[in-house]
Each structure stands twice: as C-alpha cells, then as structure tokens.
Short mmCIF file of C-alpha atoms in Angstrom, two decimals:
data_model
loop_
_atom_site.label_atom_id
_atom_site.label_comp_id
_atom_site.label_asym_id
_atom_site.label_seq_id
_atom_site.Cartn_x
_atom_site.Cartn_y
_atom_site.Cartn_z
CA MET A 718 22.00 -8.62 45.22
CA LEU A 719 25.34 -8.67 47.05
CA THR A 720 25.24 -9.53 50.73
CA PRO A 721 27.30 -7.36 53.12
CA THR A 722 29.92 -10.11 53.34
CA HIS A 723 30.22 -10.28 49.52
CA ASP A 724 30.36 -6.52 49.30
CA ARG A 725 33.23 -6.27 51.74
CA ALA A 726 35.09 -9.12 50.03
CA VAL A 727 34.86 -7.51 46.57
CA GLU A 728 35.96 -4.16 48.01
CA ALA A 729 38.95 -5.72 49.76
CA CYS A 730 39.94 -7.63 46.62
CA LEU A 731 39.90 -4.53 44.46
CA ARG A 732 41.86 -2.52 47.04
CA ASP A 733 44.56 -5.22 47.24
CA VAL A 734 44.92 -5.43 43.45
CA PHE A 735 45.22 -1.67 43.01
CA ARG A 736 47.67 -1.27 45.92
CA ASP A 737 49.87 -4.06 44.64
CA LEU A 738 50.06 -2.58 41.16
CA ALA A 739 50.55 1.01 42.36
CA HIS A 740 53.17 0.17 45.01
CA GLY A 741 56.35 2.16 44.41
CA VAL A 742 54.83 4.21 41.57
CA HIS A 743 55.22 7.99 41.99
CA SER A 744 53.98 9.29 38.60
CA ALA A 745 50.33 10.38 38.44
CA SER A 746 50.07 9.38 34.77
CA GLN A 747 51.26 5.87 35.56
CA VAL A 748 48.76 5.58 38.39
CA HIS A 749 45.98 6.65 36.02
CA THR A 750 47.11 4.03 33.47
CA ILE A 751 46.99 1.33 36.18
CA PHE A 752 43.50 2.51 37.21
CA THR A 753 42.23 2.34 33.61
CA ALA A 754 43.75 -1.09 33.06
CA VAL A 755 42.14 -2.50 36.21
CA MET A 756 38.74 -1.06 35.17
CA GLU A 757 38.91 -2.47 31.63
CA LYS A 758 40.17 -5.85 32.75
CA SER A 759 37.51 -6.15 35.43
CA LEU A 760 34.76 -5.28 32.90
CA ARG A 761 36.10 -7.77 30.31
CA VAL A 762 36.33 -10.58 32.85
CA LEU A 763 32.80 -9.93 34.14
CA CYS A 764 31.35 -9.83 30.60
CA ASP A 765 33.04 -13.11 29.72
CA GLU A 766 31.73 -14.71 32.89
CA LEU A 767 28.25 -13.37 32.15
CA LEU A 768 28.25 -14.83 28.66
CA GLU A 769 29.49 -18.18 30.00
CA TRP A 770 26.80 -18.14 32.62
CA ASN A 771 24.13 -17.35 29.97
CA ALA A 772 25.35 -20.29 27.87
CA SER A 773 25.28 -22.76 30.76
CA SER A 774 22.38 -21.44 32.77
CA ILE A 775 19.34 -23.68 33.16
CA LEU A 776 17.12 -20.69 34.01
CA GLN A 777 14.08 -20.28 31.70
CA ARG A 778 14.63 -17.91 28.79
CA VAL A 779 12.06 -16.28 26.50
CA PRO A 780 10.68 -19.14 24.37
CA PRO A 781 12.16 -19.08 20.87
CA GLU A 782 8.77 -18.73 19.22
CA ILE A 783 8.00 -15.62 21.35
CA LEU A 784 11.37 -14.09 20.47
CA ALA A 785 10.72 -14.81 16.79
CA SER A 786 7.30 -13.13 17.01
CA CYS A 787 8.92 -10.04 18.53
CA LEU A 788 11.58 -9.90 15.81
CA GLN A 789 8.82 -10.09 13.19
CA PHE A 790 7.65 -6.59 14.11
CA LEU A 791 11.00 -5.04 13.19
CA PRO A 792 11.65 -3.56 9.71
CA LEU A 793 13.87 -5.77 7.60
CA PRO A 794 17.21 -4.00 8.22
CA GLU A 795 16.63 -3.91 11.99
CA ARG A 796 15.55 -7.57 11.86
CA VAL A 797 18.91 -8.47 10.37
CA ARG A 798 20.77 -6.44 13.01
CA ALA A 799 18.80 -8.12 15.79
CA SER A 800 19.76 -11.52 14.49
CA HIS A 801 23.41 -10.64 15.30
CA VAL A 802 22.84 -9.59 18.92
CA SER A 803 23.91 -13.00 20.29
CA ARG A 804 24.41 -16.59 19.26
CA HIS A 805 21.06 -17.47 20.78
CA TRP A 806 19.17 -14.76 18.88
CA ARG A 807 20.92 -15.72 15.66
CA SER A 808 20.00 -19.39 16.09
CA VAL A 809 16.37 -18.42 16.72
CA ALA A 810 16.30 -16.12 13.68
CA LEU A 811 17.68 -18.80 11.40
CA ALA A 812 15.38 -21.47 12.84
CA PHE A 813 12.21 -19.54 11.91
CA PRO A 814 12.08 -19.05 8.11
CA PRO A 815 8.76 -17.10 8.41
CA LEU A 816 10.85 -14.23 9.84
CA TRP A 817 12.26 -13.76 6.35
CA GLY A 818 9.02 -14.35 4.45
CA ASP A 819 8.01 -10.67 4.41
CA ILE A 820 10.60 -8.65 2.53
CA ILE A 821 10.11 -4.95 1.76
CA VAL A 822 13.06 -3.25 0.10
CA ARG A 823 13.31 0.43 -0.80
CA SER A 824 15.88 2.10 -2.96
CA THR A 825 16.74 4.28 0.05
CA THR A 826 17.60 1.22 2.13
CA ARG A 827 21.34 1.08 2.79
CA SER A 828 23.00 -1.77 0.87
CA ALA A 829 19.56 -2.87 -0.35
CA LEU A 830 20.93 -5.38 -2.85
CA ALA A 831 23.33 -7.00 -0.37
CA LEU A 832 20.56 -7.09 2.21
CA LEU A 833 18.22 -8.90 -0.17
CA ASP A 834 20.95 -11.32 -1.19
CA ALA A 835 21.61 -12.15 2.48
CA VAL A 836 17.96 -12.44 3.56
CA LEU A 837 16.34 -14.55 0.81
CA PRO A 838 18.42 -17.70 1.55
CA ARG A 839 17.27 -17.49 5.19
CA SER A 840 13.67 -18.02 4.12
CA GLY A 841 14.48 -21.53 2.92
CA LEU A 842 11.44 -22.86 1.10
CA TYR A 843 9.00 -20.67 3.03
CA PRO A 844 6.64 -18.60 0.81
CA VAL A 845 8.02 -15.07 0.41
CA ASP A 846 6.04 -11.81 0.04
CA PHE A 847 8.37 -9.38 -1.74
CA ALA A 848 7.94 -5.67 -2.57
CA TYR A 849 10.42 -3.20 -3.97
CA PHE A 850 9.72 0.54 -3.91
CA PRO A 851 12.07 2.88 -5.84
CA LYS A 852 12.74 6.39 -4.65
CA GLU A 853 10.70 7.83 -7.49
CA PRO A 854 7.79 6.10 -9.28
CA GLY A 855 8.92 4.78 -12.63
CA ALA A 856 12.62 4.81 -11.72
CA SER A 857 14.36 1.54 -12.63
CA GLY A 858 16.94 1.84 -9.89
CA LEU A 859 18.30 -1.60 -8.97
CA LEU A 860 15.65 -3.59 -10.85
CA GLY A 861 18.15 -5.50 -13.00
CA GLU A 862 20.29 -6.55 -10.03
CA ILE A 863 17.24 -7.39 -7.89
CA ALA A 864 15.81 -9.48 -10.70
CA SER A 865 19.04 -11.46 -10.75
CA VAL A 866 18.68 -12.20 -7.03
CA LEU A 867 14.99 -13.13 -7.40
CA HIS A 868 15.77 -15.44 -10.31
CA ASP A 869 17.02 -18.22 -8.04
CA HIS A 870 14.13 -17.89 -5.59
CA MET A 871 11.08 -17.69 -7.86
CA HIS A 872 10.14 -21.24 -6.87
CA HIS A 873 9.01 -20.05 -3.41
CA MET A 874 7.80 -16.48 -4.07
CA ARG A 875 4.17 -15.93 -3.08
CA THR A 876 3.68 -12.19 -3.70
CA ILE A 877 5.71 -9.78 -5.82
CA GLU A 878 5.12 -6.04 -6.02
CA TRP A 879 7.31 -4.80 -8.86
CA PRO A 880 7.83 -1.22 -10.07
CA GLY A 881 8.88 -2.43 -13.53
CA SER A 882 7.46 -4.65 -16.26
CA SER A 883 7.28 -8.42 -16.77
CA ASP A 884 10.20 -8.31 -19.22
CA TYR A 885 12.79 -8.97 -16.53
CA PHE A 886 14.12 -12.49 -16.91
CA CYS A 887 13.20 -13.58 -13.40
CA PHE A 888 9.56 -13.64 -14.57
CA SER A 889 10.40 -16.26 -17.19
CA GLN A 890 11.10 -18.75 -14.38
CA PRO A 891 8.40 -21.16 -13.16
CA ALA A 892 6.85 -19.89 -9.92
CA PRO A 893 4.56 -22.66 -8.59
CA MET A 894 3.79 -20.81 -5.34
CA LEU A 895 3.25 -17.34 -6.79
CA GLU A 896 -0.28 -16.04 -6.08
CA ILE A 897 -0.16 -12.24 -6.48
CA VAL A 898 1.83 -10.05 -8.92
CA ARG A 899 1.55 -6.30 -9.20
CA PHE A 900 3.40 -4.52 -12.02
CA ASN A 901 3.35 -0.85 -11.11
CA SER A 902 5.10 0.54 -14.19
CA ASP A 903 2.79 2.54 -16.45
CA SER A 904 5.25 2.94 -19.33
CA SER A 905 4.15 1.63 -22.74
CA LEU A 906 7.85 1.06 -23.49
CA ASP A 907 7.82 -1.88 -21.11
CA GLY A 908 5.91 -4.00 -23.60
CA SER A 909 3.47 -6.85 -23.05
CA ILE A 910 3.57 -9.94 -20.94
CA PRO A 911 5.78 -12.46 -22.83
CA ASP A 912 4.49 -15.87 -23.86
CA THR A 913 7.12 -17.41 -21.53
CA PHE A 914 5.65 -15.66 -18.48
CA LEU A 915 6.33 -17.74 -15.31
CA GLY A 916 7.82 -20.49 -17.41
CA ALA A 917 4.61 -20.82 -19.48
CA THR A 918 3.28 -23.20 -16.83
CA ALA A 919 0.10 -23.01 -14.76
CA GLY A 920 0.62 -22.48 -11.05
CA ARG A 921 -1.28 -20.68 -8.30
CA LEU A 922 -1.40 -17.19 -9.74
CA ARG A 923 -4.70 -15.62 -8.63
CA THR A 924 -4.22 -11.84 -8.73
CA LEU A 925 -2.58 -9.86 -11.54
CA GLN A 926 -2.42 -6.06 -11.51
CA MET A 927 -0.86 -4.04 -14.31
CA GLU A 928 -0.60 -0.26 -14.56
CA TYR A 929 -0.05 -0.84 -18.30
CA LEU A 930 -2.22 -3.70 -19.53
CA GLY A 931 -0.14 -5.36 -22.22
CA LEU A 932 -1.10 -8.98 -22.92
CA PRO A 933 0.42 -11.76 -25.03
CA GLN A 934 -1.08 -12.71 -28.38
CA GLU A 935 -1.13 -16.42 -27.65
CA ARG A 936 -2.57 -18.21 -24.69
CA CYS A 937 -0.31 -18.32 -21.67
CA PRO A 938 -0.88 -21.19 -19.16
CA ALA A 939 0.33 -19.02 -16.28
CA LEU A 940 -2.56 -16.59 -16.83
CA SER A 941 -5.24 -19.30 -17.00
CA THR A 942 -5.53 -19.48 -13.18
CA VAL A 943 -5.96 -15.71 -12.63
CA THR A 944 -9.25 -14.86 -10.88
CA ARG A 945 -8.64 -11.19 -10.18
CA LEU A 946 -7.37 -8.90 -12.95
CA ARG A 947 -6.89 -5.17 -12.63
CA GLY A 948 -5.31 -3.17 -15.43
CA THR A 949 -4.99 0.30 -16.94
CA LEU A 950 -5.67 0.35 -20.67
CA PRO A 951 -3.00 1.87 -22.96
CA TRP A 952 -3.46 5.57 -23.61
CA LYS A 953 -3.07 4.88 -27.35
CA PRO A 954 -6.11 2.87 -28.51
CA ALA A 955 -4.01 1.45 -31.39
CA GLN A 956 -2.10 -0.58 -28.78
CA THR A 957 -5.18 -2.51 -27.70
CA ALA A 958 -5.22 -5.11 -30.45
CA ASP A 959 -3.93 -7.62 -27.95
CA LEU A 960 -6.94 -7.04 -25.66
CA ARG A 961 -9.49 -8.75 -27.91
CA ASN A 962 -8.38 -12.14 -26.60
CA LEU A 963 -8.80 -11.00 -22.97
CA PHE A 964 -11.30 -13.69 -22.07
CA ASP A 965 -9.30 -16.43 -23.86
CA LEU A 966 -6.24 -15.52 -21.78
CA PHE A 967 -8.16 -15.35 -18.52
CA PRO A 968 -10.83 -18.08 -18.71
CA ASN A 969 -11.32 -18.17 -14.91
CA VAL A 970 -11.41 -14.44 -14.11
CA LYS A 971 -13.93 -13.55 -11.36
CA HIS A 972 -13.05 -9.90 -10.72
CA LEU A 973 -12.22 -7.71 -13.74
CA HIS A 974 -11.27 -4.05 -13.28
CA LEU A 975 -10.39 -1.97 -16.39
CA ARG A 976 -9.22 1.59 -16.03
CA ASP A 977 -8.91 4.55 -18.48
CA PHE A 978 -11.32 3.00 -21.00
CA HIS A 979 -11.79 5.05 -24.17
CA ARG A 980 -14.53 4.61 -26.75
CA ARG A 981 -11.89 3.69 -29.37
CA HIS A 982 -10.54 0.87 -27.26
CA LYS A 983 -11.45 -2.53 -28.63
CA LEU A 984 -12.32 -5.23 -26.12
CA PRO A 985 -13.62 -8.79 -26.66
CA SER A 986 -16.93 -9.32 -28.40
CA SER A 987 -17.25 -12.93 -27.24
CA PRO A 988 -19.15 -14.00 -24.06
CA ALA A 989 -17.39 -13.34 -20.79
CA PRO A 990 -16.32 -16.38 -18.78
CA SER A 991 -19.09 -17.82 -16.65
CA SER A 992 -16.80 -17.30 -13.65
CA LEU A 993 -16.99 -13.49 -13.96
CA GLU A 994 -18.82 -12.07 -10.93
CA PHE A 995 -17.54 -8.50 -10.51
CA LEU A 996 -16.91 -6.07 -13.37
CA VAL A 997 -15.54 -2.53 -12.96
CA ILE A 998 -14.93 -0.22 -15.92
CA GLU A 999 -13.55 3.29 -15.43
CA ALA A 1000 -13.92 5.39 -18.56
CA SER A 1001 -11.71 8.35 -19.44
CA GLY A 1002 -13.72 9.65 -22.40
CA ALA A 1003 -17.23 10.94 -23.04
CA GLY A 1004 -20.10 9.56 -25.08
CA ILE A 1005 -19.31 5.87 -24.49
CA ASP A 1006 -22.01 3.34 -25.40
CA PHE A 1007 -21.42 0.66 -22.80
CA SER A 1008 -24.18 -1.48 -24.23
CA ALA A 1009 -22.07 -1.78 -27.42
CA VAL A 1010 -18.88 -2.34 -25.40
CA MET A 1011 -20.37 -5.25 -23.50
CA ASP A 1012 -22.47 -6.53 -26.37
CA GLY A 1013 -21.98 -10.27 -26.50
CA TRP A 1014 -20.48 -10.46 -23.00
CA ALA A 1015 -23.68 -11.92 -21.52
CA HIS A 1016 -23.24 -9.36 -18.75
CA GLU A 1017 -26.67 -10.24 -17.34
CA ARG A 1018 -24.96 -13.14 -15.55
CA VAL A 1019 -22.43 -10.86 -13.80
CA ARG A 1020 -23.48 -10.37 -10.20
CA ARG A 1021 -21.93 -6.94 -9.77
CA ILE A 1022 -21.19 -4.26 -12.39
CA ASP A 1023 -19.66 -0.86 -11.57
CA ILE A 1024 -19.37 1.75 -14.31
CA ARG A 1025 -17.59 5.06 -13.75
CA ALA A 1026 -17.65 7.57 -16.58
CA HIS A 1027 -17.71 11.28 -17.40
CA THR A 1028 -21.03 10.91 -19.20
CA LEU A 1029 -23.21 7.94 -20.13
CA ARG A 1030 -25.61 7.38 -23.00
CA GLY A 1031 -29.15 6.52 -22.00
CA ASP A 1032 -29.33 3.31 -23.99
CA GLY A 1033 -26.17 1.99 -22.38
CA PHE A 1034 -27.54 2.89 -18.97
CA ALA A 1035 -30.78 1.03 -19.62
CA ALA A 1036 -28.87 -2.08 -20.74
CA ILE A 1037 -26.80 -2.10 -17.56
CA MET A 1038 -29.80 -1.52 -15.28
CA SER A 1039 -32.08 -3.97 -17.05
CA GLN A 1040 -32.41 -6.35 -14.03
CA VAL A 1041 -32.65 -3.94 -11.11
CA GLN A 1042 -35.60 -4.06 -8.72
CA ALA A 1043 -34.39 -1.29 -6.37
CA LEU A 1044 -32.80 1.96 -7.57
CA ASP A 1045 -31.07 4.54 -5.40
CA VAL A 1046 -29.97 7.90 -6.86
CA THR A 1047 -27.56 10.35 -5.22
CA ILE A 1048 -25.99 13.51 -6.58
CA GLU A 1049 -23.09 14.29 -4.24
CA PRO A 1050 -20.27 14.59 -5.13
CA SER A 1051 -21.21 12.98 -8.46
CA ILE A 1052 -24.32 11.39 -9.91
CA VAL A 1053 -24.56 7.80 -8.69
CA PHE A 1054 -27.18 5.20 -9.63
CA LYS A 1055 -27.14 2.11 -7.46
CA GLY A 1056 -29.40 -0.73 -8.52
CA SER A 1057 -29.99 -4.12 -6.95
CA SER A 1058 -32.19 -7.15 -7.33
CA ASP A 1059 -33.68 -9.65 -4.93
CA THR A 1060 -31.25 -12.29 -6.19
CA GLY A 1061 -28.17 -10.31 -5.07
CA PHE A 1062 -27.25 -8.66 -8.35
CA THR A 1063 -26.02 -5.07 -8.05
CA ARG A 1064 -25.38 -2.40 -10.68
CA THR A 1065 -23.64 0.95 -10.02
CA VAL A 1066 -23.28 3.74 -12.56
CA GLN A 1067 -21.39 6.86 -11.62
CA PHE A 1068 -20.57 9.94 -13.67
CA GLY A 1069 -19.46 13.47 -12.85
CA ILE A 1070 -21.65 16.56 -12.86
CA GLY A 1071 -18.82 18.87 -13.94
CA GLY A 1072 -20.10 22.38 -14.40
CA LEU A 1073 -23.75 21.37 -14.68
CA SER A 1074 -26.34 23.44 -12.88
CA PRO A 1075 -28.83 21.69 -10.53
CA SER A 1076 -31.55 21.87 -13.16
CA GLU A 1077 -29.23 20.36 -15.78
CA PHE A 1078 -28.13 17.36 -13.77
CA ASN A 1079 -31.68 16.84 -12.55
CA ALA A 1080 -32.72 16.71 -16.15
CA ALA A 1081 -29.87 14.30 -16.92
CA ILE A 1082 -30.98 11.95 -14.18
CA ALA A 1083 -34.60 12.10 -15.29
CA SER A 1084 -33.57 11.31 -18.88
CA HIS A 1085 -31.74 8.19 -17.74
CA VAL A 1086 -34.79 7.00 -15.81
CA GLN A 1087 -36.85 7.74 -18.94
CA ALA A 1088 -34.38 5.58 -20.87
CA LEU A 1089 -35.22 2.70 -18.51
CA HIS A 1090 -38.84 3.22 -19.36
CA ALA A 1091 -38.17 3.29 -23.10
CA ALA A 1092 -36.25 0.04 -22.85
CA GLN A 1093 -39.04 -1.53 -20.78
CA SER A 1094 -36.49 -2.14 -18.04
CA ILE A 1095 -38.53 -0.24 -15.52
CA SER A 1096 -41.22 -2.92 -15.25
CA LEU A 1097 -39.24 -4.78 -12.55
CA LEU A 1098 -38.56 -1.73 -10.37
CA LYS A 1099 -40.12 -2.09 -6.92
CA SER A 1100 -38.26 0.54 -4.86
CA LEU A 1101 -37.00 4.00 -5.85
CA THR A 1102 -34.91 6.33 -3.68
CA LEU A 1103 -33.92 9.76 -4.98
CA PRO A 1104 -33.75 13.50 -4.11
CA LEU A 1105 -37.01 15.40 -3.95
CA SER A 1106 -35.93 17.83 -6.69
CA ILE A 1107 -35.46 14.95 -9.16
CA TRP A 1108 -38.78 13.41 -8.22
CA ALA A 1109 -40.44 16.73 -9.00
CA ARG A 1110 -39.11 16.50 -12.56
CA LEU A 1111 -39.89 12.80 -12.96
CA ILE A 1112 -43.60 13.15 -12.22
CA MET A 1113 -43.93 15.56 -15.11
CA LEU A 1114 -42.77 12.88 -17.57
CA PRO A 1115 -45.14 10.31 -19.12
CA ILE A 1116 -43.59 7.41 -17.24
CA THR A 1117 -45.48 4.57 -15.57
CA PHE A 1118 -43.87 2.44 -12.86
CA PRO A 1119 -46.07 -0.68 -12.98
CA ALA A 1120 -44.35 -2.56 -10.08
CA LEU A 1121 -43.12 0.28 -7.87
CA THR A 1122 -44.36 -0.13 -4.31
CA GLU A 1123 -42.12 2.25 -2.33
CA VAL A 1124 -40.74 5.73 -3.05
CA THR A 1125 -38.20 7.39 -0.74
CA LEU A 1126 -37.60 11.09 -1.23
CA ARG A 1127 -34.46 12.63 0.22
CA LEU A 1128 -35.18 16.09 1.56
CA PRO A 1129 -32.60 18.79 0.95
CA GLY A 1130 -31.42 21.29 3.53
CA HIS A 1131 -32.99 24.76 3.85
CA ASP A 1132 -30.07 26.51 2.13
CA ASP A 1133 -29.86 24.23 -0.89
CA TYR A 1134 -33.57 23.66 -1.39
CA GLY A 1135 -34.67 24.60 -4.85
CA GLY A 1136 -37.91 22.73 -4.94
CA ARG A 1137 -41.30 23.62 -6.29
CA ASP A 1138 -44.90 23.49 -5.10
CA PHE A 1139 -46.97 20.44 -5.81
CA ASN A 1140 -50.66 20.62 -6.54
CA PHE A 1141 -53.42 18.09 -6.19
CA HIS A 1142 -53.74 17.45 -9.90
CA GLU A 1143 -50.07 16.50 -10.22
CA LEU A 1144 -50.36 14.04 -7.35
CA ARG A 1145 -53.46 12.44 -8.88
CA VAL A 1146 -51.40 11.89 -12.02
CA VAL A 1147 -48.59 10.44 -9.86
CA LEU A 1148 -50.91 7.81 -8.45
CA LEU A 1149 -51.92 6.85 -11.97
CA GLN A 1150 -48.23 6.44 -12.77
CA LEU A 1151 -47.73 4.32 -9.63
CA PRO A 1152 -50.57 1.82 -9.62
CA MET A 1153 -48.85 -0.44 -7.00
CA LEU A 1154 -47.55 2.28 -4.67
CA GLN A 1155 -47.87 1.29 -1.00
CA SER A 1156 -45.63 3.69 0.88
CA MET A 1157 -43.94 7.05 0.41
CA VAL A 1158 -41.04 8.01 2.70
CA ALA A 1159 -39.62 11.46 3.22
CA GLU A 1160 -36.04 11.16 4.46
CA ALA A 1161 -34.22 14.06 6.15
CA ARG A 1162 -30.64 14.80 5.19
CA ALA A 1163 -27.83 12.89 6.89
CA ASP A 1164 -26.76 15.60 9.39
CA TYR A 1165 -30.24 15.45 10.95
CA THR A 1166 -30.24 12.59 13.45
CA SER A 1167 -33.52 13.28 15.26
CA ILE A 1168 -36.99 14.48 14.42
CA ARG A 1169 -36.41 17.42 16.76
CA ASP A 1170 -33.65 18.64 14.43
CA ILE A 1171 -36.07 19.44 11.65
CA ILE A 1172 -39.02 20.82 13.58
CA ASP A 1173 -38.04 24.40 12.74
CA ASP A 1174 -36.72 23.62 9.25
CA PRO A 1175 -38.89 25.07 6.44
CA ILE A 1176 -38.45 21.87 4.47
CA LEU A 1177 -40.61 20.09 7.05
CA LYS A 1178 -43.55 22.22 5.99
CA VAL A 1179 -42.91 21.34 2.37
CA CYS A 1180 -42.83 17.69 3.34
CA GLN A 1181 -46.02 17.94 5.38
CA GLY A 1182 -47.85 19.61 2.50
CA LEU A 1183 -46.62 17.00 0.05
CA MET A 1184 -47.65 14.16 2.27
CA MET A 1185 -51.10 15.55 3.07
CA LEU A 1186 -51.78 16.05 -0.64
CA MET A 1187 -50.67 12.46 -1.23
CA LEU A 1188 -53.08 11.28 1.45
CA HIS A 1189 -55.96 13.11 -0.11
CA ALA A 1190 -55.06 11.91 -3.56
CA ALA A 1191 -54.84 8.34 -2.34
CA SER A 1192 -58.22 8.61 -0.67
CA ASP A 1193 -59.68 9.94 -3.85
CA HIS A 1194 -58.55 6.76 -5.65
CA GLY A 1195 -59.76 4.53 -2.88
CA ARG A 1196 -56.21 3.42 -2.06
CA ARG A 1197 -54.19 3.46 1.13
CA VAL A 1198 -50.64 4.81 0.87
CA ASN A 1199 -48.46 4.78 4.00
CA VAL A 1200 -46.78 8.15 4.46
CA ILE A 1201 -43.63 8.14 6.59
CA LEU A 1202 -41.21 10.84 7.78
CA ARG A 1203 -37.76 9.36 8.49
CA CYS A 1204 -34.93 11.09 10.32
CA GLY A 1205 -31.94 8.88 11.18
CA SER A 1206 -33.33 5.86 12.98
CA GLU A 1207 -36.60 7.62 13.88
CA GLU A 1208 -39.78 7.37 11.87
CA ILE A 1209 -43.14 9.10 12.08
CA HIS A 1210 -46.06 7.41 10.34
CA ILE A 1211 -48.29 10.26 9.26
CA LEU A 1212 -50.96 7.74 8.41
#
C-alpha cells in the first residue's frame, strides 16, 4: 500500500503534469483531450512496468505443475485461450504435453479443424485420447479433414472415438500406442475393417467397439491383441458371412459382447478361445436356440455368460445353466434367471414378459426349471430363490431337487398377491421332492425394511401358515427344516 508520503508525491506529480500541459489552453475540448492522453499514457506506463516487474521478480509464483493441473480442467478451446494469457502461461502450457493429451472436438466447436491442427503438435509424443462428436449421429461432418490431421499423429494415439468407419485412411497407419477404438457409425455402407487396419501390424489394441460389426476375411495382426470386443451384428443376416472367422481374428478375446443377434445370423462353430471369460449376447428375434448357437464353443469354460432375449427355448436355457449351483429368479421388470457356482462361474438369462399375464409368465418360468430337470442339470442345484407364486406352481410338477438345501421365497405385497392356499399333502410331497432341504426362508419385499413393517400385512399370515405346515410336514418325516422370516437385515427363526 502507498504510504502518506508516496500518496502526496504521486498526487503532486500528476497535478504538475496536467497543469503544464493545460497551461494557456482555453478550449474545453482540448483540455479533455489532454486529460484522456494523460490517463492512457499513465495506464500504459504502469502496465509496462508491471510486466517488467513480473519478468524480473524473484517472488514465488504458482509452481508450473500446479498451473498445468489447473489448466487441465478447462475445455479444449478455453485451454488454448489460457495458454495465450502471458508468456509464462504459454511456456508452462507448452512444457506439459499431458495438457494436450485429452482432446475432445465437436462439430459445433468454432474452427474445430484449425484447433485440432494446432493442438496435436503440442502433445509431442505423449499418448493422446481423442474423440470427435458430430452435431447429429451419423453425420460425416469434418471426418475427412480430421482424418488427414490424425494421419500424421497415429503413432502416439491411445484412444480414438470415431463417428465414422474404419475406411478412413488414417486407420491404415501403424498405431503402436493405440489401445481403444470405438467406431460409432451404424451404417452398413461403411463396409468392413480392411486387411490393412492399423498398418496390418500388432500393437497394443485392447478394446474394439463397432456399431456395425464388419470384419475382414483374412487374419489381421492388429486385431490379434484385442481382449474386449463389442459389436452390433448387421441387420441383414446375409452380411454375416465374415463373422464365422470371429475367433480366428480375435484369438485373445476375453470379453465378447454381441448385440442384435438374430437366429439367421451365422457365428463360429469352432471352440471359443481359452481366454474368453465374459460373454454377452443380446438377441433381437424370438425362438433362438442358444445351445445350437454356442454348440462347439466349449462355453462351459466361460466364467460369465449373459443372455438377453425376447424369448428363450428351454433346451437352450438348460445348456446355459448346466453348471449352476445357486439360482435366483426375479420377474420385474423382466424375467431374469441368475445362476452361479461355487467356483465363481455365473450365468444370467433375461427375457421380456411382454403382454403375458402373471399366470403365463409363472408357467414360462416353471417350464424353464422343468427343462433343467429334463436335462439333468438340476442335480447340482443347492440354493433356489424365487417368488412365492412361482414356487406354488413348481411344487405341482414332478420335479426332484436332489441337492437343494435352501429355498428362499420372495413374498409379494398385499395388492399384487395372487397366491393360493397350501395344504399338508402338498407340503409332504414337497419334502419328498427336496430330500436334502435344510432351510426355508420367507423374504419380504424390498420396501419393507423392518419386521414391524409387515406385522399388519395379510401376506404375513400366509407366510406363517406356510411355515407352520412345513414344520409339521418336516416333523412327520423325522427331519428338521429351519424356517426363517427375513425382512431387510432382520431375521426371525420360527424354529
């Protein structure tokens, strides 16, 4: 701050300057011109002195690495503007290539092409994560011009999110650092991945995502390193001839996700790579036999399989669930079977209920469990969790669960309960069907968090009656069956 002495000195200096310049001047306009000139000159001199002081000052500034971290939070256009604030900021921006390693360009960005052309050289050899988003999905926009800019920088690209196809010539260049590529174009006119993809050389490519899965006919070294593949199958099954060599093209795939599968699509019939751990197939048609689709894949080795379909044949369901030891069935908002084994294998099958009535989708679920029994896949099942209404239908079927030790019944709410009465004879039959049963759990619906919440609910009486009958039936067979009422984290052991 100015001391009183400095304040008086500055004031006197300014007075003297103005009086000297205005001496003998009688025109008001001339006096105003003199006033403006003194103001502008004073400001210019002070700014120059301030810049000179900044350049020569030994006072501590913000460390360059902190300034670079702050600049990193700015969107790309603002990051470029900030690099021109001062010589110091520009030198910091150019000294930290990671600042330019995250490049997101939109077609709405002003001078997007010029911006990209200016920014990419600043990244030096630092790995670059690049994404381009057009104004409208599927619009080509500046793709050709952007591909020309990328062409000279493919050697240090790490991630590319591209709204077009792989036909652009920049993707014919070797990209030894490229790890992730996402092609977001779903047009069949874009064609398949060319044999010269990424210079036909193996690099670091790990993730490949294609909205239109078009693959080359011959092996491509650049694809041999892919471990995560996600693709949408062509809507015309006739275009899938190039998918039969899927496993030859991707010998190291670990995560395979196929979308819009139709029963006329033709996939490989050879064994899947031993590296495959996670398989997801989303079907767009009905009546698909997944056991035939995956016949020869040796899918028993795959640790996790997730099937999503409109409908599913029972034999295909049994083949997928052949190793499960625990099965969980839910019916909201679609029918979901979740199976798991003690060794960490999981199987999930999901299909819609459409316009089915409760009795119809209960029957559908029961028929799939019956398919497990017919395929002798039910012999390993130790734990079963399902809605009470489905259990009521299951116990009427001639099915034996030789290894099942625990049954968990999900209780519906009062408004949606469409259950039925159980009698002693039925429960005696149930125990014959469950020779190893040790515990039966009645689980309240999710919005009940405490036992107190269901004290006045009519479903509690149904549960109590069911459990008491089970106790008597168990005693009649000389067996002890633990009966448990579960609500949230609380449990009541009836016996």
